[in-house]
Short mmCIF file of C-alpha atoms in Angstrom, two decimals:
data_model
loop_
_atom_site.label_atom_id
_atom_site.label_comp_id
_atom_site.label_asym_id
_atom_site.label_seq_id
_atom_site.Cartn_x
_atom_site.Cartn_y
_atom_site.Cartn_z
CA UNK A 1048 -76.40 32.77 -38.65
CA UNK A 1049 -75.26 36.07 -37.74
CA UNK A 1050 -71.61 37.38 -37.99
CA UNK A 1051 -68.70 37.80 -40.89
CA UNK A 1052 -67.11 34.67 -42.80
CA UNK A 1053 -64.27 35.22 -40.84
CA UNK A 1054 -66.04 34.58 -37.35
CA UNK A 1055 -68.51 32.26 -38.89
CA UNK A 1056 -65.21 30.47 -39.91
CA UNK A 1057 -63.81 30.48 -36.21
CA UNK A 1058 -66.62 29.72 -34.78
CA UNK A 1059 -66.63 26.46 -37.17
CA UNK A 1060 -63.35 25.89 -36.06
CA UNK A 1061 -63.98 25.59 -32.52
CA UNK A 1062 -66.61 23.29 -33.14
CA UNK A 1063 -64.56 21.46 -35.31
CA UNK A 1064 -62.05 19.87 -32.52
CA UNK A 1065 -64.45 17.92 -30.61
CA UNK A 1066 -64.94 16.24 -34.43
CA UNK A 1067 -61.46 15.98 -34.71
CA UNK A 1068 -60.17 14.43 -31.92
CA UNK A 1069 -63.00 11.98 -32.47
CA UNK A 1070 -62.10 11.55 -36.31
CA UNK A 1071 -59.28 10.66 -34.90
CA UNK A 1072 -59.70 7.67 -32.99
CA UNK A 1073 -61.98 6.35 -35.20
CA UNK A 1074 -59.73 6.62 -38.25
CA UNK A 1075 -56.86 5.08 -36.54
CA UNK A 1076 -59.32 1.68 -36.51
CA UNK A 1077 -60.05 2.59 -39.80
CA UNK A 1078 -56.04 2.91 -41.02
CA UNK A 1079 -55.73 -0.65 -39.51
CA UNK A 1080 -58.67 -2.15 -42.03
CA UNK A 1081 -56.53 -0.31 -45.08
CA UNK A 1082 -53.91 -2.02 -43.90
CA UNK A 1083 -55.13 -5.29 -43.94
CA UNK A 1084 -56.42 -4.59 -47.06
CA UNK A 1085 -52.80 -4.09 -48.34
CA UNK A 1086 -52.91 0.03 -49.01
CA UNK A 1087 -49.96 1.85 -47.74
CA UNK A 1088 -49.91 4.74 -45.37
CA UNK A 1089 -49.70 7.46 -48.00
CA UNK A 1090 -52.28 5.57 -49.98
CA UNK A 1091 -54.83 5.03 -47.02
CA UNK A 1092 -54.01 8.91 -46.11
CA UNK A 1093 -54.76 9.29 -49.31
CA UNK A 1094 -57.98 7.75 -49.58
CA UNK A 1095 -59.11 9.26 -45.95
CA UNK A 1096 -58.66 12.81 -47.00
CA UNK A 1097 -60.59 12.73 -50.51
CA UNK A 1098 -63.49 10.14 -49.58
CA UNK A 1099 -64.48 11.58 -46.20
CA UNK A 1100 -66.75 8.35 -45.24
CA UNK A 1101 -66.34 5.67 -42.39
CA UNK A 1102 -68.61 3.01 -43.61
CA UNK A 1103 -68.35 3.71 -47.10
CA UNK A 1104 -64.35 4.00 -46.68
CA UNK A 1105 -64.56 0.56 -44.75
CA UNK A 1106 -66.81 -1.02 -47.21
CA UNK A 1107 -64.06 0.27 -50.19
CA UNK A 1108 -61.30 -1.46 -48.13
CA UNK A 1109 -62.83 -4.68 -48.12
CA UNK A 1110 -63.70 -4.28 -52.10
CA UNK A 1111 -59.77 -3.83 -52.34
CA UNK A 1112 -58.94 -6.26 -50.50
CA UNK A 1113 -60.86 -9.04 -52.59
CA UNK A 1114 -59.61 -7.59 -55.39
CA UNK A 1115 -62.84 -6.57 -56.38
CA UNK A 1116 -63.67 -5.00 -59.99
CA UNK A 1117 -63.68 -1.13 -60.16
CA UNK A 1118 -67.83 -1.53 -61.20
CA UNK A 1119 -68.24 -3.16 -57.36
CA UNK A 1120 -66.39 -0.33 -55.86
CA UNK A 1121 -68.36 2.16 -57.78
CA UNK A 1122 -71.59 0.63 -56.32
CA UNK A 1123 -70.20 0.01 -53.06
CA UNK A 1124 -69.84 3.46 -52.60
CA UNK A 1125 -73.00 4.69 -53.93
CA UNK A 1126 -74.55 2.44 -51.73
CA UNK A 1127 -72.56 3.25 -48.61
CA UNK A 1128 -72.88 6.85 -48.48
CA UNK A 1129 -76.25 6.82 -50.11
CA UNK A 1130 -77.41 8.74 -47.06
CA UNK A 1131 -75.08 11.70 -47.88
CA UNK A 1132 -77.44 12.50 -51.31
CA UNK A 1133 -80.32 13.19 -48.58
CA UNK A 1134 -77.79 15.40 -46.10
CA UNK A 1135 -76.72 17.12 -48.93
CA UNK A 1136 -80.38 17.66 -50.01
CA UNK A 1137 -81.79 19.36 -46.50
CA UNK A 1138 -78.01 21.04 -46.44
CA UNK A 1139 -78.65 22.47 -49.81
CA UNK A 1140 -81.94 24.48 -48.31
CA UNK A 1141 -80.32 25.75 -45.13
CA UNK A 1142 -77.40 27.76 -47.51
CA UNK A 1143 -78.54 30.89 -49.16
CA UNK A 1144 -79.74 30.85 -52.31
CA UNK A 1145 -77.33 33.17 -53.53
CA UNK A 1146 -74.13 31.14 -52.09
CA UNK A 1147 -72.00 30.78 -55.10
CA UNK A 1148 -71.47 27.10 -56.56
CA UNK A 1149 -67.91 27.62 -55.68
CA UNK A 1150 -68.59 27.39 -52.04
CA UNK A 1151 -71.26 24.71 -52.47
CA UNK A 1152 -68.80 22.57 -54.25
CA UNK A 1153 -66.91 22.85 -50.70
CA UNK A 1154 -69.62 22.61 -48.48
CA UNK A 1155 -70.19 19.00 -50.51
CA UNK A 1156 -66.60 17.90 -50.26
CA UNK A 1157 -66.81 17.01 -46.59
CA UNK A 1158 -70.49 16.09 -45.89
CA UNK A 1159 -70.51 13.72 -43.26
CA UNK A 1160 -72.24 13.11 -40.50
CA UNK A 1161 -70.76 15.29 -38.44
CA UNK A 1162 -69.96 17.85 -39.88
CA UNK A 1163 -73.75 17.64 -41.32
CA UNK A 1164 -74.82 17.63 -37.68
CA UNK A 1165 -73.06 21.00 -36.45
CA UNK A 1166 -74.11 22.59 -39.89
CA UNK A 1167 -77.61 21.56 -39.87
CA UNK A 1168 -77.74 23.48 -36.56
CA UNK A 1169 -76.73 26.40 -36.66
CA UNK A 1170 -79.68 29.18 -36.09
CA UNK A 1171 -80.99 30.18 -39.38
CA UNK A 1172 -79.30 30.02 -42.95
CA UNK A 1173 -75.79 28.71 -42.79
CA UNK A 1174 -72.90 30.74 -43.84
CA UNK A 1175 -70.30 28.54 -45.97
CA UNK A 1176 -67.18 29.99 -44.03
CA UNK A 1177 -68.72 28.21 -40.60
CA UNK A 1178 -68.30 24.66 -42.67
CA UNK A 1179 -65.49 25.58 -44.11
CA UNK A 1180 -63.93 26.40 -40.48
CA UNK A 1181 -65.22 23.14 -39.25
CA UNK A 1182 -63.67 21.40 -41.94
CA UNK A 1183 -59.69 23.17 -41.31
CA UNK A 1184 -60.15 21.01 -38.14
CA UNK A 1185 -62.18 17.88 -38.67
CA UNK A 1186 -60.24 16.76 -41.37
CA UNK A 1187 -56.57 16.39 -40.67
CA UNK A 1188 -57.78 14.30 -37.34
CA UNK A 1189 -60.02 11.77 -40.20
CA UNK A 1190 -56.82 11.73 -42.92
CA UNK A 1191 -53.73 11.61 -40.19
CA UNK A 1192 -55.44 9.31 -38.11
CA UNK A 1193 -55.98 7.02 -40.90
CA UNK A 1194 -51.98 7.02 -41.73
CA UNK A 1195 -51.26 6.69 -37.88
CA UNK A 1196 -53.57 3.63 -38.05
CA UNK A 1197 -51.60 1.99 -41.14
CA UNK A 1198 -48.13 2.91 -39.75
CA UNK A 1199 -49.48 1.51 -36.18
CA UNK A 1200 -51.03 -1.35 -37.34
CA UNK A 1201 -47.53 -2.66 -38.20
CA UNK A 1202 -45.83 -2.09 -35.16
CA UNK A 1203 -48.50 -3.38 -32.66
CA UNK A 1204 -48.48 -6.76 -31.37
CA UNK A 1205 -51.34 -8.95 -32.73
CA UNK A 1206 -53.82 -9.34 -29.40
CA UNK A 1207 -53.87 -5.29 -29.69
CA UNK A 1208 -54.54 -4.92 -33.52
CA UNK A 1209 -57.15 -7.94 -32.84
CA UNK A 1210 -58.70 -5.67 -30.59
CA UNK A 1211 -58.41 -2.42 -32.00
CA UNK A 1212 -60.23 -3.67 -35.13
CA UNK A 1213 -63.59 -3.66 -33.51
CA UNK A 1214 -63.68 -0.40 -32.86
CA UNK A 1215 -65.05 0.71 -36.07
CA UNK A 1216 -67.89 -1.82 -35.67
CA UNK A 1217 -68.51 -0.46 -32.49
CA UNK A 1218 -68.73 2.82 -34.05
CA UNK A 1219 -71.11 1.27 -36.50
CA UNK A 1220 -73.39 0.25 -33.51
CA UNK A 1221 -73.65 3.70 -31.67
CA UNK A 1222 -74.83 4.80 -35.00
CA UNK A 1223 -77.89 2.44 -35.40
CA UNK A 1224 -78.46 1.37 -32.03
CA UNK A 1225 -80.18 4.71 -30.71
CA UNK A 1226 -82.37 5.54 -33.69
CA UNK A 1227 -83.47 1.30 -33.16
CA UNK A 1228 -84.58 2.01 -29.43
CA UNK A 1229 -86.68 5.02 -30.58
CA UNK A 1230 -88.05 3.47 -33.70
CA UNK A 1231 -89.22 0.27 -33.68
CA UNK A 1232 -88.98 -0.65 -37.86
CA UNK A 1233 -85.39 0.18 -37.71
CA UNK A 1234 -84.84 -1.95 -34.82
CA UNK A 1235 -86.60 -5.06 -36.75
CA UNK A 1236 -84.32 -4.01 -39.81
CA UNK A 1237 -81.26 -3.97 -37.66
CA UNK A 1238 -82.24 -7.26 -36.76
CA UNK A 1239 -83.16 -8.50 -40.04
CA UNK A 1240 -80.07 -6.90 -41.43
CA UNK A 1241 -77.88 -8.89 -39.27
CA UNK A 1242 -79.79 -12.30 -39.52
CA UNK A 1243 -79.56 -12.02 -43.68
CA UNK A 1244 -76.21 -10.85 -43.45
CA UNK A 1245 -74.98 -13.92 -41.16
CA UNK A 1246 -77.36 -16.20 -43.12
CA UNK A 1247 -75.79 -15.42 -46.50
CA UNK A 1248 -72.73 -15.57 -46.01
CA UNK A 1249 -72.83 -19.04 -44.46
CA UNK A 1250 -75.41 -20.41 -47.51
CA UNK A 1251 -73.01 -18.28 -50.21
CA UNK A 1252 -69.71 -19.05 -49.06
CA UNK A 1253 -68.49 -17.79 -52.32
CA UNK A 1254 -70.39 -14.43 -52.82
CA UNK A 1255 -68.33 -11.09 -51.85
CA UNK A 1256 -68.46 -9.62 -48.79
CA UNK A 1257 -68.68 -6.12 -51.02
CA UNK A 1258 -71.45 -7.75 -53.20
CA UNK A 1259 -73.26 -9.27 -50.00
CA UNK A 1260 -73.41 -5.39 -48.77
CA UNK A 1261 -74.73 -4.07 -51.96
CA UNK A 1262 -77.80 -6.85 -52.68
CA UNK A 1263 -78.66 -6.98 -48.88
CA UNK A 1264 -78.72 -3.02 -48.39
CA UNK A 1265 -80.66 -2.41 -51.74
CA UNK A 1266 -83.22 -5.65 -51.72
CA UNK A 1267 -83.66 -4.81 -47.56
CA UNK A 1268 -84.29 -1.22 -47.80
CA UNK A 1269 -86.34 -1.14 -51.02
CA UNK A 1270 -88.66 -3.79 -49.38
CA UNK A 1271 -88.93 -1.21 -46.12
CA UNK A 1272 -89.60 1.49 -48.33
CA UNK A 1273 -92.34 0.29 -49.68
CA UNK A 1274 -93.65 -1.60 -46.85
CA UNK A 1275 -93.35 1.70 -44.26
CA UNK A 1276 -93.20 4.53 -46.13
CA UNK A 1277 -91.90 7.13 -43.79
CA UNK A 1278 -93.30 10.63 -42.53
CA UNK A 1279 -91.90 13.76 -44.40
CA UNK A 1280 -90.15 15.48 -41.58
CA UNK A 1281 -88.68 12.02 -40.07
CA UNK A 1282 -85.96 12.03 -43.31
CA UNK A 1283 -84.81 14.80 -43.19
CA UNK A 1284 -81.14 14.62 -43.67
CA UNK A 1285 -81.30 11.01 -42.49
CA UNK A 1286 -79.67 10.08 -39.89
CA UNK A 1287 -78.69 12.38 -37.34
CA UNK A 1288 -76.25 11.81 -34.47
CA UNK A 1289 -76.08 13.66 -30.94
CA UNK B 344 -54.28 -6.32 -56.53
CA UNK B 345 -55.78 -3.52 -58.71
CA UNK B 346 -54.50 -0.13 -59.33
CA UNK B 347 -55.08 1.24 -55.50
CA UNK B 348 -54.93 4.71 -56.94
CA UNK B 349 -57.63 4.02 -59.64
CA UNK B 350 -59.70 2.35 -56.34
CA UNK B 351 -59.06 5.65 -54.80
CA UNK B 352 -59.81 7.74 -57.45
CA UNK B 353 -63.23 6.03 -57.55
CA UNK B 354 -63.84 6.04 -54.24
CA UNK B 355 -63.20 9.95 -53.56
CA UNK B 356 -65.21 10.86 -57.48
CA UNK B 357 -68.62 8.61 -56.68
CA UNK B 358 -68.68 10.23 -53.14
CA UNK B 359 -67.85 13.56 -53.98
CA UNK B 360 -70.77 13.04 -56.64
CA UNK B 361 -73.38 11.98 -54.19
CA UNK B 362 -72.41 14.78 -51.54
CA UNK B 363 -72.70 17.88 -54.29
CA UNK B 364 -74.81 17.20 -56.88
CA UNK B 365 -77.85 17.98 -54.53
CA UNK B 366 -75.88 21.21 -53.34
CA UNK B 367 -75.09 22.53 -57.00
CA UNK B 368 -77.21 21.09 -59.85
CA UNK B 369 -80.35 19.73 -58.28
CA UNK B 370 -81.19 21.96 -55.54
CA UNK B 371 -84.17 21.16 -55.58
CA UNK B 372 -85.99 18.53 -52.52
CA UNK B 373 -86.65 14.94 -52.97
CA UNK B 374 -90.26 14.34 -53.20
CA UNK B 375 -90.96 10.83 -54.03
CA UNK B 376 -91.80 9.47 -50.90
CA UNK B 377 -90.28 6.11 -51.55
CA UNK B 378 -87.06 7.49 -52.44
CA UNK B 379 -87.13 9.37 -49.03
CA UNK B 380 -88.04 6.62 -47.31
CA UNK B 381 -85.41 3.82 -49.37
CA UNK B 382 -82.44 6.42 -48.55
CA UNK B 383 -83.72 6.88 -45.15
CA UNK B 384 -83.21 3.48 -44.22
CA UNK B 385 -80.13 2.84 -46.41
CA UNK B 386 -77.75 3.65 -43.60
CA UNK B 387 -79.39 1.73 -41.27
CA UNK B 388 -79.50 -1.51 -43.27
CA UNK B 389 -75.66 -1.30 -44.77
CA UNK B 390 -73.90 -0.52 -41.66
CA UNK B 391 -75.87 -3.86 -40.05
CA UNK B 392 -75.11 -6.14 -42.84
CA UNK B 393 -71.74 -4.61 -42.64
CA UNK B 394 -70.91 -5.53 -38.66
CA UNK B 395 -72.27 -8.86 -38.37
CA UNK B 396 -70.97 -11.18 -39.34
CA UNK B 397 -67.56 -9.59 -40.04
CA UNK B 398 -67.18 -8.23 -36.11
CA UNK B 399 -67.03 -12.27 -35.28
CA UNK B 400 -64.16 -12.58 -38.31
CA UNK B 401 -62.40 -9.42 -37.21
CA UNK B 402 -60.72 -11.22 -34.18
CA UNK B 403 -58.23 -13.39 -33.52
CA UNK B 404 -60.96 -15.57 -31.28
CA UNK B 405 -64.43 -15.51 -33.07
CA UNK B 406 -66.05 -15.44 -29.46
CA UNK B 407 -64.33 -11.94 -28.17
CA UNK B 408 -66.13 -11.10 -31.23
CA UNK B 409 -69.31 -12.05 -30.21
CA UNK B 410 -68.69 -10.49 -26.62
CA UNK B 411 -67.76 -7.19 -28.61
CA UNK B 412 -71.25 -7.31 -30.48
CA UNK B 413 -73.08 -7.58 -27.68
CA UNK B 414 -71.35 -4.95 -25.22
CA UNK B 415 -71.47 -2.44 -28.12
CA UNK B 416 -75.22 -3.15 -28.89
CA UNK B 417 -75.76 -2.61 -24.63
CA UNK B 418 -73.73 0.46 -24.53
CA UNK B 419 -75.42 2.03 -27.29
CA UNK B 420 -79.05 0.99 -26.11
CA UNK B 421 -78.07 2.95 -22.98
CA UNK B 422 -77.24 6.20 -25.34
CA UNK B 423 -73.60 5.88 -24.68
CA UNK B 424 -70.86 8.06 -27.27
CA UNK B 425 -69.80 6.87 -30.24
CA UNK B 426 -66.36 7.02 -28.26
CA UNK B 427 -67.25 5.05 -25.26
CA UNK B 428 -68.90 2.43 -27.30
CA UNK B 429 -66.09 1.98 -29.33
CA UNK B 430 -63.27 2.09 -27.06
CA UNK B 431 -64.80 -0.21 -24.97
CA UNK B 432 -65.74 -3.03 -27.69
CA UNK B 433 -62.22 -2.80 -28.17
CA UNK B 434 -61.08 -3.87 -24.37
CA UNK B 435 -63.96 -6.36 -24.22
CA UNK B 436 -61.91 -7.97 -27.29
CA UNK B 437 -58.76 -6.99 -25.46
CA UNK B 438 -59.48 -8.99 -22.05
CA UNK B 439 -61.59 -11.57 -23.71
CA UNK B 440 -58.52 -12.68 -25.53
CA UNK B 441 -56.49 -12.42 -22.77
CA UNK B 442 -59.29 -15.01 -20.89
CA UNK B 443 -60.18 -17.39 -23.91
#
C-alpha cells in the first residue's frame, strides 16, 4: 500500500468507524452475557479490550459462569478462535518481511475478523500503521460497548434484556449462514452442528455447555477434514466476511 | 466462582497466543492440508454448536427463541448485515414475547 505510516494510519482510522460502531452493538449483547455470567462492568471491559473475540469471548462467559476449571477455559479458547491461527497465518505474508516483531506483536493483538477483513485488502503489502489506525477506532466501540452492556443489562426491564440476548446469536448466524448457501459441506455441517449440539445436550443433561463446544467442534471438524479435504486457496484466512 | 481475573488473564494470554505466534515465530504457511482444512471449518462448526440450542434457553419464552433462529437463519440466507440480522432477531424475540 502506498503512502507514510502516518496516512496509512488515517486511512485505517477511517475505516475503522464503520467497525466500531458495529463493535459496538454487538458488544453491548455481549456485556449482557458477562453479566449473566456474574463479571462486573470493569471486569467484562476488562476482558473485551484484551481478548478481542465474540464467540470465543461468549464461549469464556459461559465457562465462567459454570464455574468451569481454568484447563476448560484454556481449551475453550483455543478452540473458539482457532480460526484466528489461520488469519494470522495469510496476515503474516501480506506484511513485509522486514516489519519489525514489535509491530507484528500489534498487528496480532487485535486480529479479528474484521479488522482481518479491511487488512487483508488493502492493495499490495500492508503497512502496520493502517492496522494500527484501524485498531485506535475499532476497539474502544468492542471494550465500551461491552461495559455499556453490563451496566445496561441491570437497568433494563426483563422482556428487553430477554430480547437483546439474541443478538449475539444472530450475529453468529450472519457469520455461517452465507458461506452455507455458497458451499454446500458447510451447510450440512451447520446442520449437523446444530442437530449434535441439541441432541447432546438433551442425552447429557449433565455435560458442560463449555465442554459440549469443545468435543462437538473438535470430533465434527476433524471428521470434515478428513472426509473433504479442502482446496488450497479456499482457506485462506478462513472465514471472510463482506 | 473462580478468580474472574485469572479467567481473564487466560482468556486474553491463549488468544493473544493464537493471533501472533503465526505473525512472529512461525511465519512460515500451513501446509498440511488437513490442518487447513480442520481450522477451516472450526469456525463454522463452534459457532453452530454454540447457537442452538442455547438461542431457545436465552429467552424468557423458549418459542421467541425458536422464532429468533429461524428469522436470523432467513435474513442471512438472503445476504443480509451482520447488523440487520441481529437487530432484528432481537425484535422478533421482542414482539414474540409481547404475543406468547
Amino acid at each position: 500500500m502506498q503512502g507514510t505510516n502516518r496516512s496509512c494510519f488515517l486511512r485505517g482510522m477511517r475505516d475503522g468507524i464503520p467497525i466500531n460502531l458495529g463493535y459496538f452493538a454487538v458488544a453491548f449483547t455481549l456485556g449482557i452475557a458477562a453479566r449473566q455470567a456474574g463479571l462486573t462492568a470493569f471486569q467484562a471491559g476488562l476482558a473485551s479490550a484484551l481478548t478481542n473475540a465474540s464467540a470465543g469471548e461468549y464461549a469464556a462467559f459461559t465457562v465462567i459462569a459454570e464455574n468451569g476449571t481454568y484447563l476448560t477455559m484454556a481449551i475453550m479458547i483455543l478452540v473458539a478462535n482457532a480460526r484466528y491461527l489461520l488469519m494470522s497465518c495469510a496476515l503474516t505474508q501480506k506484511l513485509p518481511s522486514d516489519t519489525p516483531l514489535w509491530q507484528r506483536m500489534i498487528v496480532g493483538f487485535d486480529v479479528t475478523d474484521e479488522i482481518f477483513g479491511v487488512s487483508i485488502a488493502v492493495e499490495g503489502k500492508l503497512n502496520s500503521f493502517y492496522t494500527f489506525g484501524v485498531i485506535t477506532v475499532a476497539l474502544p466501540g468492542w471494550c465500551l460497548g461491552t461495559v455499556f452492556g453490563v451496566i445496561m443489562g441491570n437497568l433494563l426491564p426483563a422482556n428487553l434484556v430477554s430480547a437483546l440476548s439474541v443478538g449475539l446469536y444472530g450475529m453468529f448466524l450472519a457469520i455461517i449462514i452465507p458461506p452455507a448457501r455458497k458451499n454446500r459441506i458447510v451447510a450440512l455441517l451447520v446442520a449437523v452442528s446444530m442437530a449434535l449440539s441439541f441432541l447432546t445436550s438433551r442425552l447429557f443433561a449433565g455435560i458442560s455447555s463449555g465442554t459440549k463446544v469443545i468435543i462437538l467442534t473438535v470430533a465434527i471438524s476433524a471428521v470434515a477434514a478428513w472426509l473433504w479435504p479442502v482446496k488450497e486457496e479456499d482457506t485462506d484466512g478462513g472465514e471472510k466476511k463482506e | 466462582m473462580r478468580n474472574p481475573y485469572i479467567y481473564i488473564a487466560i482468556m486474553a494470554g491463549v488468544s493473544y497466543l493464537i493471533r501472533t505466534l503465526p505473525l512472529t515465530l512461525i511465519r512460515k504457511e500451513i501446509k498440511s492440508p488437513f490442518i487447513r482444512s480442520f481450522l477451516y471449518y472450526v469456525p463454522y462448526v463452534t459457532l453452530a454448536v454454540m447457537t442452538f440450542p442455547a438461542i431457545t434457553e436465552a429467552t424468557n419464552n423458549p418459542i421467541a427463541g425458536v422464532l429468533a433462529l429461524i428469522v436470523g437463519i432467513i435474513l442471512s440466507w438472503c445476504g443480509r448485515s451482520l447488523f440487520t440480522v441481529a437487530v432484528l432477531s432481537c425484535l422478533t424475540v421482542f414482539i414474540a414475547e409481547l404475543i406468547l
